């Protein structure tokens, strides 16, 4: 039986719970990044994010999204630059630490300064140094679009993976 195309101008009310939505989203396997920045006062900012994705090759653009309630929202939305560090398979502990509250996330963490001062984590498989080009408020998150000024990667290095709320250190395929 065919049905007529909907002429609705608005989305239907969801028929699923928030946990069901989360679980469905979790089936999309991703890598894991730590987004880093340094404030004008010199304070180090960093948080774990897997919402990273590519946007454009020319100009080189990437995106990631940050919860509006995140503690690092103010420094990241006001700052001119940030870096996106793609984690290696052996960096799960860092991923957990930079998602936790009430700890000194930067204690003992080895990094170098990028061109704009954003920290580049030692051992990452790739890094993208971004100009904070634009931000779009959507729902309870803000989408950040970064214009990539520098990038580097370690060919052959194994990435940390995230799927179904769990970390994986080995390629399942
Ligand atoms: C694997 C993983 C991926 C995450 N991805 C994101 C993300 O893309 N955006 C986000 O806002 N929070 C994400 N989080 C949660 C943040 O890392 C966490 O809320 C952190 O405490 C935020 O730091 P802040 O409050 O200092 O900004 C993720 C957590 C984990 C473990």
mmCIF file of C-alpha atoms and ligand atoms in Angstrom:
data_model
loop_
_atom_site.group_PDB
_atom_site.id
_atom_site.type_symbol
_atom_site.label_atom_id
_atom_site.label_comp_id
_atom_site.label_asym_id
_atom_site.label_seq_id
_atom_site.Cartn_x
_atom_site.Cartn_y
_atom_site.Cartn_z
ATOM 1 C CA UNK A 1 0.000 0.000 0.000
ATOM 2 C CA UNK A 2 1.425 3.411 -0.907
ATOM 3 C CA UNK A 3 0.962 6.386 1.356
ATOM 4 C CA UNK A 4 0.832 10.039 0.356
ATOM 5 C CA UNK A 5 3.953 12.095 1.090
ATOM 6 C CA UNK A 6 3.669 14.003 4.333
ATOM 7 C CA UNK A 7 2.984 17.710 4.054
ATOM 8 C CA UNK A 8 3.940 18.314 7.681
ATOM 9 C CA UNK A 9 6.071 21.393 8.259
ATOM 10 C CA UNK A 10 7.298 20.129 11.639
ATOM 11 C CA UNK A 11 8.868 16.935 12.932
ATOM 12 C CA UNK A 12 6.677 14.338 14.615
ATOM 13 C CA UNK A 13 6.988 14.022 18.355
ATOM 14 C CA UNK A 14 9.589 11.300 19.073
ATOM 15 C CA UNK A 15 8.105 7.883 19.915
ATOM 16 C CA UNK A 16 11.334 6.758 21.637
ATOM 17 C CA UNK A 17 12.925 7.436 24.993
ATOM 18 C CA UNK A 18 16.191 9.296 25.534
ATOM 19 C CA UNK A 19 17.982 6.021 26.455
ATOM 20 C CA UNK A 20 16.723 4.406 23.228
ATOM 21 C CA UNK A 21 18.016 7.376 21.240
ATOM 22 C CA UNK A 22 21.400 7.188 22.972
ATOM 23 C CA UNK A 23 21.640 3.448 22.360
ATOM 24 C CA UNK A 24 20.803 3.854 18.667
ATOM 25 C CA UNK A 25 23.393 6.632 18.293
ATOM 26 C CA UNK A 26 25.939 4.430 20.050
ATOM 27 C CA UNK A 27 25.751 1.916 17.194
ATOM 28 C CA UNK A 28 27.621 4.427 15.046
ATOM 29 C CA UNK A 29 31.267 3.487 15.623
ATOM 30 C CA UNK A 30 33.636 6.427 15.935
ATOM 31 C CA UNK A 31 37.151 7.331 16.838
ATOM 32 C CA UNK A 32 37.816 9.348 19.980
ATOM 33 C CA UNK A 33 39.298 12.834 20.204
ATOM 34 C CA UNK A 34 40.382 15.257 22.885
ATOM 35 C CA UNK A 35 39.624 18.867 21.976
ATOM 36 C CA UNK A 36 42.203 21.185 23.527
ATOM 37 C CA UNK A 37 42.747 24.910 23.853
ATOM 38 C CA UNK A 38 44.693 27.429 25.860
ATOM 39 C CA UNK A 39 42.969 30.516 27.201
ATOM 40 C CA UNK A 40 44.503 33.991 26.980
ATOM 41 C CA UNK A 41 45.318 33.641 30.664
ATOM 42 C CA UNK A 42 47.269 30.473 29.839
ATOM 43 C CA UNK A 43 44.818 27.956 31.338
ATOM 44 C CA UNK A 44 44.714 24.555 29.632
ATOM 45 C CA UNK A 45 41.309 23.339 28.403
ATOM 46 C CA UNK A 46 40.543 19.809 27.231
ATOM 47 C CA UNK A 47 37.639 17.414 26.917
ATOM 48 C CA UNK A 48 36.924 14.075 25.288
ATOM 49 C CA UNK A 49 34.668 14.258 22.221
ATOM 50 C CA UNK A 50 33.588 11.684 19.626
ATOM 51 C CA UNK A 51 31.273 14.030 17.693
ATOM 52 C CA UNK A 52 34.168 14.988 15.403
ATOM 53 C CA UNK A 53 33.685 14.734 11.647
ATOM 54 C CA UNK A 54 34.915 16.133 8.361
ATOM 55 C CA UNK A 55 32.993 18.896 6.575
ATOM 56 C CA UNK A 56 34.928 20.305 3.614
ATOM 57 C CA UNK A 57 38.214 19.702 1.811
ATOM 58 C CA UNK A 58 38.516 23.185 0.285
ATOM 59 C CA UNK A 59 38.536 25.137 2.461
ATOM 60 C CA UNK A 60 39.558 22.486 5.027
ATOM 61 C CA UNK A 61 36.744 22.350 7.580
ATOM 62 C CA UNK A 62 35.858 19.961 10.394
ATOM 63 C CA UNK A 63 33.074 19.907 12.986
ATOM 64 C CA UNK A 64 32.385 18.658 16.464
ATOM 65 C CA UNK A 65 29.647 19.416 18.963
ATOM 66 C CA UNK A 66 29.767 20.467 22.581
ATOM 67 C CA UNK A 67 27.015 20.196 25.201
ATOM 68 C CA UNK A 68 25.721 23.644 26.107
ATOM 69 C CA UNK A 69 26.111 22.701 29.776
ATOM 70 C CA UNK A 70 29.797 21.735 29.377
ATOM 71 C CA UNK A 71 32.222 23.452 31.709
ATOM 72 C CA UNK A 72 34.521 24.251 28.792
ATOM 73 C CA UNK A 73 31.776 25.952 26.767
ATOM 74 C CA UNK A 74 32.761 29.507 27.748
ATOM 75 C CA UNK A 75 36.494 29.246 27.017
ATOM 76 C CA UNK A 76 35.964 27.239 23.817
ATOM 77 C CA UNK A 77 33.214 29.432 22.388
ATOM 78 C CA UNK A 78 35.137 32.617 23.198
ATOM 79 C CA UNK A 79 38.556 31.383 22.108
ATOM 80 C CA UNK A 80 40.009 31.928 18.638
ATOM 81 C CA UNK A 81 41.652 28.523 18.278
ATOM 82 C CA UNK A 82 41.478 24.919 19.423
ATOM 83 C CA UNK A 83 43.102 21.645 18.473
ATOM 84 C CA UNK A 84 41.458 18.275 17.877
ATOM 85 C CA UNK A 85 43.665 15.361 18.924
ATOM 86 C CA UNK A 86 42.654 11.952 17.534
ATOM 87 C CA UNK A 87 43.578 9.367 20.149
ATOM 88 C CA UNK A 88 45.675 6.258 19.632
ATOM 89 C CA UNK A 89 44.622 2.769 20.716
ATOM 90 C CA UNK A 90 46.774 3.020 23.862
ATOM 91 C CA UNK A 91 45.211 6.320 25.038
ATOM 92 C CA UNK A 92 41.939 5.062 26.569
ATOM 93 C CA UNK A 93 43.008 6.277 30.020
ATOM 94 C CA UNK A 94 43.377 9.802 28.636
ATOM 95 C CA UNK A 95 39.935 9.582 27.005
ATOM 96 C CA UNK A 96 38.417 8.623 30.372
ATOM 97 C CA UNK A 97 40.335 11.253 32.292
ATOM 98 C CA UNK A 98 39.302 14.088 29.949
ATOM 99 C CA UNK A 99 35.641 13.055 30.297
ATOM 100 C CA UNK A 100 35.762 12.977 34.121
ATOM 101 C CA UNK A 101 34.944 15.767 36.512
ATOM 102 C CA UNK A 102 36.870 16.786 39.601
ATOM 103 C CA UNK A 103 40.312 15.613 38.486
ATOM 104 C CA UNK A 104 43.330 17.500 37.219
ATOM 105 C CA UNK A 105 42.992 16.365 33.608
ATOM 106 C CA UNK A 106 46.405 17.741 32.631
ATOM 107 C CA UNK A 107 48.527 16.225 35.423
ATOM 108 C CA UNK A 108 51.511 14.510 33.810
ATOM 109 C CA UNK A 109 50.119 14.849 30.276
ATOM 110 C CA UNK A 110 52.839 15.328 27.652
ATOM 111 C CA UNK A 111 52.112 17.835 24.901
ATOM 112 C CA UNK A 112 53.658 20.477 22.685
ATOM 113 C CA UNK A 113 52.242 23.868 21.756
ATOM 114 C CA UNK A 114 50.631 24.190 18.344
ATOM 115 C CA UNK A 115 50.997 27.294 16.145
ATOM 116 C CA UNK A 116 48.198 29.053 17.971
ATOM 117 C CA UNK A 117 49.148 27.768 21.429
ATOM 118 C CA UNK A 118 46.569 24.962 21.592
ATOM 119 C CA UNK A 119 48.125 21.845 23.191
ATOM 120 C CA UNK A 120 48.967 18.942 20.854
ATOM 121 C CA UNK A 121 48.955 15.685 22.812
ATOM 122 C CA UNK A 122 51.974 13.401 22.470
ATOM 123 C CA UNK A 123 51.047 10.010 21.046
ATOM 124 C CA UNK A 124 47.886 11.100 19.199
ATOM 125 C CA UNK A 125 47.393 9.507 15.767
ATOM 126 C CA UNK A 126 46.380 12.815 14.175
ATOM 127 C CA UNK A 127 45.923 16.428 15.131
ATOM 128 C CA UNK A 128 43.943 19.254 13.567
ATOM 129 C CA UNK A 129 44.795 22.808 14.619
ATOM 130 C CA UNK A 130 41.702 24.881 14.018
ATOM 131 C CA UNK A 131 40.617 28.472 13.782
ATOM 132 C CA UNK A 132 37.271 28.769 15.588
ATOM 133 C CA UNK A 133 35.351 29.660 12.416
ATOM 134 C CA UNK A 134 31.668 29.324 13.333
ATOM 135 C CA UNK A 135 29.245 27.956 15.911
ATOM 136 C CA UNK A 136 25.621 26.848 15.552
ATOM 137 C CA UNK A 137 23.369 26.400 18.565
ATOM 138 C CA UNK A 138 21.154 23.325 18.000
ATOM 139 C CA UNK A 139 19.121 21.810 20.799
ATOM 140 C CA UNK A 140 21.240 21.141 23.864
ATOM 141 C CA UNK A 141 24.531 21.259 21.910
ATOM 142 C CA UNK A 142 26.583 23.786 19.944
ATOM 143 C CA UNK A 143 28.118 22.657 16.644
ATOM 144 C CA UNK A 144 31.620 24.059 16.225
ATOM 145 C CA UNK A 145 33.029 24.342 12.704
ATOM 146 C CA UNK A 146 36.802 24.652 12.682
ATOM 147 C CA UNK A 147 38.964 25.860 9.810
ATOM 148 C CA UNK A 148 42.057 23.676 9.826
ATOM 149 C CA UNK A 149 45.314 25.659 9.832
ATOM 150 C CA UNK A 150 47.676 22.736 10.438
ATOM 151 C CA UNK A 151 47.223 18.973 10.510
ATOM 152 C CA UNK A 152 49.478 16.001 11.015
ATOM 153 C CA UNK A 153 49.107 12.254 11.376
ATOM 154 C CA UNK A 154 51.070 9.104 12.123
ATOM 155 C CA UNK A 155 50.515 6.705 9.238
ATOM 156 C CA UNK A 156 50.046 3.063 10.367
ATOM 157 C CA UNK A 157 49.222 4.073 13.970
ATOM 158 C CA UNK A 158 46.169 2.327 15.471
ATOM 159 C CA UNK A 159 43.284 4.556 16.611
ATOM 160 C CA UNK A 160 41.159 4.226 19.749
ATOM 161 C CA UNK A 161 37.590 3.253 18.793
ATOM 162 C CA UNK A 162 34.242 3.811 20.539
ATOM 163 C CA UNK A 163 31.064 1.804 19.955
ATOM 164 C CA UNK A 164 28.035 1.031 22.086
ATOM 165 C CA UNK A 165 29.474 2.955 25.025
ATOM 166 C CA UNK A 166 32.692 0.903 25.047
ATOM 167 C CA UNK A 167 36.242 1.558 23.959
ATOM 168 C CA UNK A 168 38.038 -0.777 21.567
ATOM 169 C CA UNK A 169 41.763 -0.826 21.035
ATOM 170 C CA UNK A 170 41.831 -3.227 18.115
ATOM 171 C CA UNK A 171 40.287 -3.070 14.695
ATOM 172 C CA UNK A 172 37.382 -5.561 14.801
ATOM 173 C CA UNK A 173 37.823 -6.288 11.076
HETATM 174 C C1 LIG B 1 33.886 8.655 24.298
HETATM 175 C C2 LIG B 1 33.293 9.970 24.777
HETATM 176 C C3 LIG B 1 32.880 10.887 23.825
HETATM 177 C C4 LIG B 1 32.337 12.131 24.223
HETATM 178 N N1 LIG B 1 31.953 13.013 23.251
HETATM 179 C C5 LIG B 1 31.465 14.229 23.619
HETATM 180 C C6 LIG B 1 31.117 15.185 22.615
HETATM 181 O O1 LIG B 1 31.286 14.972 21.420
HETATM 182 N N2 LIG B 1 30.602 16.377 23.036
HETATM 183 C C7 LIG B 1 30.426 16.665 24.367
HETATM 184 O O2 LIG B 1 29.947 17.762 24.677
HETATM 185 N N3 LIG B 1 30.750 15.762 25.328
HETATM 186 C C8 LIG B 1 31.280 14.571 24.991
HETATM 187 N N4 LIG B 1 31.642 13.667 25.947
HETATM 188 C C9 LIG B 1 31.469 14.008 27.351
HETATM 189 C C10 LIG B 1 32.537 14.987 27.848
HETATM 190 O O3 LIG B 1 33.851 14.497 27.627
HETATM 191 C C11 LIG B 1 32.353 15.223 29.359
HETATM 192 O O4 LIG B 1 31.046 15.668 29.606
HETATM 193 C C12 LIG B 1 33.354 16.215 29.934
HETATM 194 O O5 LIG B 1 33.262 16.179 31.349
HETATM 195 C C13 LIG B 1 33.096 17.631 29.469
HETATM 196 O O6 LIG B 1 34.079 18.449 30.066
HETATM 197 P P1 LIG B 1 33.784 19.927 30.552
HETATM 198 O O7 LIG B 1 32.525 19.887 31.376
HETATM 199 O O8 LIG B 1 35.025 20.312 31.296
HETATM 200 O O9 LIG B 1 33.581 20.753 29.314
HETATM 201 C C14 LIG B 1 32.193 12.432 25.580
HETATM 202 C C15 LIG B 1 32.624 11.499 26.545
HETATM 203 C C16 LIG B 1 33.183 10.294 26.133
HETATM 204 C C17 LIG B 1 33.665 9.303 27.165
#
